Amino acid sequence: MGKIEWAMWANEQALASGLILLTGGIVGVAGQFRGWEFAAYSVAAGVFVCLLEYPRGKRAKGTSVERTGQYCFTVCVKAFGPLTRNYYVRAFLHAAICVPGGFMLATVLGCVCLGIASLIYLAAAIRGEHWEPILPRKEVRKPVAESIKNPPQNPPPRPPPEMRRKQAKDLESAAYDNPISVTADE
Amino acid sequence: MGNFVANEGLSIFVILVWLGINGFLFVNFYMAFLVDRWFYTRVLLGHALSWARAPAACLNFNCMLILLPVCRNLLSLLRGSIQCCSRTAARQLDRNLTFHKLVAYMIAFHTAVHIIAHLFNFEFFMDAQLNRSVDLLPFVLSDIGNGDNASFLNPIRSNETSPTIVMFTTIAGLTGVAITLALILIITSSMEVIRRSYFEVFWYTHHLFIIFFIGLVFHGYGRIVRGQTPLSLQTNNPNKCADHFHDWGKNESGCAVPVFAGNPPGTWQWVVGPMFLYVCERLVRLYRSHQKVVITKVVMHPSKTLELQMKKKGFSMEVGQYVFIQCPSVSRLEWHPFTLTSAPEEDYFSAHIRIVGDWTQALYEACGGDKPEQQEAWKLPKMAIDGPFGTASEDVFRYEVVMLVGAGIGVTPFASILKSVWYKRIQNNQDVFTKKIYFYWLCPETQAFEWFADLLQSLERQMADKDMADFLSYNIYLTRWKETEAAHFRVHHEAENDPITGLKQKTLYGKPNWDNEFTNIAAKHPKSKVGVFLCGPPQLGKSLEKQCLSHSEADVKFIFNKENF
């Protein structure tokens, strides 16, 4: 298990927890359960966690797979700098967010799942991982070499016309090898 | 359209039947809780009762199904016995992992519906205890059973508690939380990203299914969903007595106080069979793993590929099968799948293992790969093998014309097939049903060619000797190259042998034009069934599948088979 990047799994778990918190919160508010204030909080917390966790981070090794349409989220999350880059911050943030969910049955599941995600993020942070945004690579065009400035003024040198005309008597010497194979258009 | 049916028909039928059974169970159990026996329960809960019980029935059905597609040995057995009757049915068993995933998604969906319905149930039960007025039927119903603690209806027995506390103090609640957590962890660690890159996390977390099944079986033991007992229905008919709840128990009313009981737990009846089959499956795997396996030869190929040639008593294989390999000195718990690259005609079996992660790296070191001198035979590590398990490639020789497409390392099952072809046709001079093989190898880098190129070279030579050059037509495509390499190719364009592979057949650059290829093959082989076999990435699979469907005209049928781990 040496090469596992825990943050990848923590990210999946946190995103799932956000959705579960959100669903539990919606049920609590829509059904007007007792303690619906906690449910309303969970809706907001769920949305926040989903927005934070939607953009996948760049993997330290290997190719990173983006989630669909995550570019705008990446830009927003990146704007918070060290707060979102550091996984210790995320671990404690999730641990703090999940606590109020534990006070109401509808959101308890989301609370526990987010708590587990927080623990996995803690493991990731201890191993020194951090969040890198996946940004599109800017294509750097190689600078054109100095010598290529002007197009050639003269045609390329050719053998004198006597040689170019096909000699009917001496076909062997008149023939020349085309370096690229030519196929007739059929 | 007909070829679509030939390719996909059975799969679609199986899925429709499965969805149909789910729908039927849902509706049936929804209606089952609308009868008189549950009248008083519905006074408290309304339709939320049915909304919780219907997905529970579907969950029973799907949890029964989910273990079956992963019983590899059982499936191999089935595949072998069905193959004589119907090739299509046998192919269906190759899609076992897809079915396993579908059933898992259905379990997740029904779990969500079940939980949401129970959230409402808990809330309604609590409401009934909190509105303590004898003029309210829900409260009167909740008060029943306070004396003997057995004939009650409302599992929440007092108003000094909360739904959360009740959940953590009932068997159903505790097991429910445990198994839902297990399910969520299993699902998040099974996402494609995690599974492909960190297989160990996926594999170990998946074993939480043991907790899932134990919790599932005990989930109903508390019997907290309660309905009127049949005996009580005779003395208290809800249709007549519900309105006179003030007079229950009084002599002149004709309505006794109703008595309630819960249903005995039924989940075990659904899952005990598959659980037993799965235990047998694991025992078979354990038994097989203890049989002695000897490494007879270790070959280090370039581009970090390790070839292990092994022998095991009583081992027999077909072309294109795969085995699970375990090396106890590297890891006691990890079993990794590898395609067999040897032919059944050889006296050993081999696997080519690419060194990509922890386990493969440790295996490489254990076999002495990093030491300059050869490892002594007794120093080679002990190995365990489970398998071989059958895949789509077994079917290759049942087609007259065959297209084999392998991408990168996905060419390994075809190594086995080509070797087998060589042994059968050239050495033993047997007549094989397959008359023509078209082989396509797509590779992003030149180094990966070496070990396979040797095989192709020897095949090429042998076929030229026996004047059978047109039996096998192979095309190698280099899909990526660097500028410097391109210059080298240009200069050596005229050489007799290919600059990369050393084969007479030149390497082609870029990706194949599948449309042209399929059209040419269709034109050359009218009135035949062409088997198309792919081992490679899903996008390639999709485009090949599309080509198969579009080029299968009146007399030529392209049947698509994909193999994937």
PDB file of C-alpha atoms in Angstrom, chain A residues 1-6 8-10 12-13 16 20 23-24 27 30-35 56 59 61 65 102-109 112-113 116 120 142 179 181, chain B residues 115-116 118-120 122-127 130 163-164 167-168 177 180-181 184-185 188-191 193-194 197-198 200-201 204-205 334 356-358 361 483 493-494:
ATOM      1  CA  MET A   1       0.000   0.000   0.000  1.00  0.00           C
ATOM      2  CA  GLY A   2       3.070   2.187  -0.144  1.00  0.00           C
ATOM      3  CA  LYS A   3       2.156   4.312  -3.101  1.00  0.00           C
ATOM      4  CA  ILE A   4      -1.448   5.073  -2.207  1.00  0.00           C
ATOM      5  CA  GLU A   5      -2.387   8.707  -2.228  1.00  0.00           C
ATOM      6  CA  TRP A   6      -4.934   8.796   0.570  1.00  0.00           C
ATOM      7  CA  MET A   8      -7.761  10.565  -3.638  1.00  0.00           C
ATOM      8  CA  TRP A   9      -9.926   8.296  -1.540  1.00  0.00           C
ATOM      9  CA  ALA A  10     -10.609  10.990   1.044  1.00  0.00           C
ATOM     10  CA  GLU A  12     -14.314  10.525  -3.013  1.00  0.00           C
ATOM     11  CA  GLN A  13     -15.496   9.877   0.536  1.00  0.00           C
ATOM     12  CA  ALA A  16     -20.162  11.291  -1.101  1.00  0.00           C
ATOM     13  CA  ILE A  20     -25.492  12.427   1.917  1.00  0.00           C
ATOM     14  CA  THR A  23     -29.988  14.676   1.071  1.00  0.00           C
ATOM     15  CA  GLY A  24     -30.498  14.170   4.800  1.00  0.00           C
ATOM     16  CA  VAL A  27     -35.477  15.350   3.937  1.00  0.00           C
ATOM     17  CA  ALA A  30     -39.069  19.048   3.673  1.00  0.00           C
ATOM     18  CA  GLY A  31     -40.598  16.733   6.257  1.00  0.00           C
ATOM     19  CA  GLN A  32     -40.461  19.489   8.863  1.00  0.00           C
ATOM     20  CA  PHE A  33     -38.842  17.150  11.350  1.00  0.00           C
ATOM     21  CA  ARG A  34     -38.057  18.193  14.885  1.00  0.00           C
ATOM     22  CA  GLY A  35     -34.693  19.873  14.884  1.00  0.00           C
ATOM     23  CA  ARG A  56     -10.049  16.654  -7.977  1.00  0.00           C
ATOM     24  CA  ARG A  59      -1.915  13.284  -8.493  1.00  0.00           C
ATOM     25  CA  LYS A  61       2.363  10.277  -9.687  1.00  0.00           C
ATOM     26  CA  VAL A  65      -8.491  12.403 -14.290  1.00  0.00           C
ATOM     27  CA  GLY A 102     -24.952  14.505  14.668  1.00  0.00           C
ATOM     28  CA  PHE A 103     -27.812  16.135  16.503  1.00  0.00           C
ATOM     29  CA  MET A 104     -30.526  14.998  14.195  1.00  0.00           C
ATOM     30  CA  LEU A 105     -31.308  11.536  12.907  1.00  0.00           C
ATOM     31  CA  ALA A 106     -31.693  12.578   9.289  1.00  0.00           C
ATOM     32  CA  THR A 107     -28.163  13.966   9.122  1.00  0.00           C
ATOM     33  CA  VAL A 108     -26.339  11.515  11.393  1.00  0.00           C
ATOM     34  CA  LEU A 109     -25.211   9.381   8.483  1.00  0.00           C
ATOM     35  CA  VAL A 112     -20.327  10.008  10.370  1.00  0.00           C
ATOM     36  CA  CYS A 113     -19.293   9.712   6.703  1.00  0.00           C
ATOM     37  CA  ILE A 116     -14.429   9.266   8.249  1.00  0.00           C
ATOM     38  CA  ILE A 120      -8.566   9.869   5.805  1.00  0.00           C
ATOM     39  CA  LYS A 142       9.143  26.287 -29.801  1.00  0.00           C
ATOM     40  CA  PRO A 179      13.064   8.925 -52.197  1.00  0.00           C
ATOM     41  CA  SER A 181       7.303   6.058 -52.934  1.00  0.00           C
TER      42      SER A 181
ATOM     43  CA  ILE B 115     -33.392   5.033   4.823  1.00  0.00           C
ATOM     44  CA  ILE B 116     -35.395   8.095   3.820  1.00  0.00           C
ATOM     45  CA  HIS B 118     -37.446   5.118   7.836  1.00  0.00           C
ATOM     46  CA  LEU B 119     -36.446   8.673   8.734  1.00  0.00           C
ATOM     47  CA  PHE B 120     -40.075   9.602   8.265  1.00  0.00           C
ATOM     48  CA  PHE B 122     -38.985   7.428  13.178  1.00  0.00           C
ATOM     49  CA  GLU B 123     -40.311  10.966  13.112  1.00  0.00           C
ATOM     50  CA  PHE B 124     -43.920   9.786  13.055  1.00  0.00           C
ATOM     51  CA  PHE B 125     -43.301   7.283  15.858  1.00  0.00           C
ATOM     52  CA  MET B 126     -41.779  10.065  17.944  1.00  0.00           C
ATOM     53  CA  ASP B 127     -44.679  12.398  17.145  1.00  0.00           C
ATOM     54  CA  LEU B 130     -44.972  13.359  22.136  1.00  0.00           C
ATOM     55  CA  PRO B 163     -35.060   9.225  17.330  1.00  0.00           C
ATOM     56  CA  THR B 164     -31.259   9.328  17.327  1.00  0.00           C
ATOM     57  CA  MET B 167     -31.621   4.294  16.610  1.00  0.00           C
ATOM     58  CA  PHE B 168     -28.491   3.584  18.593  1.00  0.00           C
ATOM     59  CA  VAL B 177     -25.927   2.268  10.595  1.00  0.00           C
ATOM     60  CA  THR B 180     -24.836   1.566   5.553  1.00  0.00           C
ATOM     61  CA  LEU B 181     -21.398   2.827   6.542  1.00  0.00           C
ATOM     62  CA  ILE B 184     -20.670   3.722   1.560  1.00  0.00           C
ATOM     63  CA  LEU B 185     -17.004   2.903   2.207  1.00  0.00           C
ATOM     64  CA  THR B 188     -16.298   5.183  -2.502  1.00  0.00           C
ATOM     65  CA  SER B 189     -13.256   2.915  -2.635  1.00  0.00           C
ATOM     66  CA  SER B 190     -14.611   1.172  -5.734  1.00  0.00           C
ATOM     67  CA  MET B 191     -14.687   4.285  -7.863  1.00  0.00           C
ATOM     68  CA  VAL B 193     -10.007   6.263 -10.043  1.00  0.00           C
ATOM     69  CA  ILE B 194      -9.261   4.441  -6.816  1.00  0.00           C
ATOM     70  CA  SER B 197      -4.583   3.295  -9.269  1.00  0.00           C
ATOM     71  CA  TYR B 198      -4.667   1.923  -5.734  1.00  0.00           C
ATOM     72  CA  GLU B 200      -5.066  -2.588  -2.525  1.00  0.00           C
ATOM     73  CA  VAL B 201      -7.358   0.049  -1.003  1.00  0.00           C
ATOM     74  CA  TYR B 204      -9.178  -4.558   1.362  1.00  0.00           C
ATOM     75  CA  THR B 205     -12.077  -2.126   1.809  1.00  0.00           C
ATOM     76  CA  GLU B 334      -2.731 -10.043  -2.061  1.00  0.00           C
ATOM     77  CA  VAL B 356       4.119  -1.027 -12.180  1.00  0.00           C
ATOM     78  CA  GLY B 357       3.509  -1.001  -8.430  1.00  0.00           C
ATOM     79  CA  ASP B 358       4.576  -2.158  -4.991  1.00  0.00           C
ATOM     80  CA  GLN B 361       8.360  -4.462  -7.779  1.00  0.00           C
ATOM     81  CA  GLU B 483      10.747  13.673 -33.036  1.00  0.00           C
ATOM     82  CA  HIS B 493      12.386   3.577 -44.469  1.00  0.00           C
ATOM     83  CA  GLU B 494      13.834   1.491 -47.272  1.00  0.00           C
TER      84      GLU B 494
END
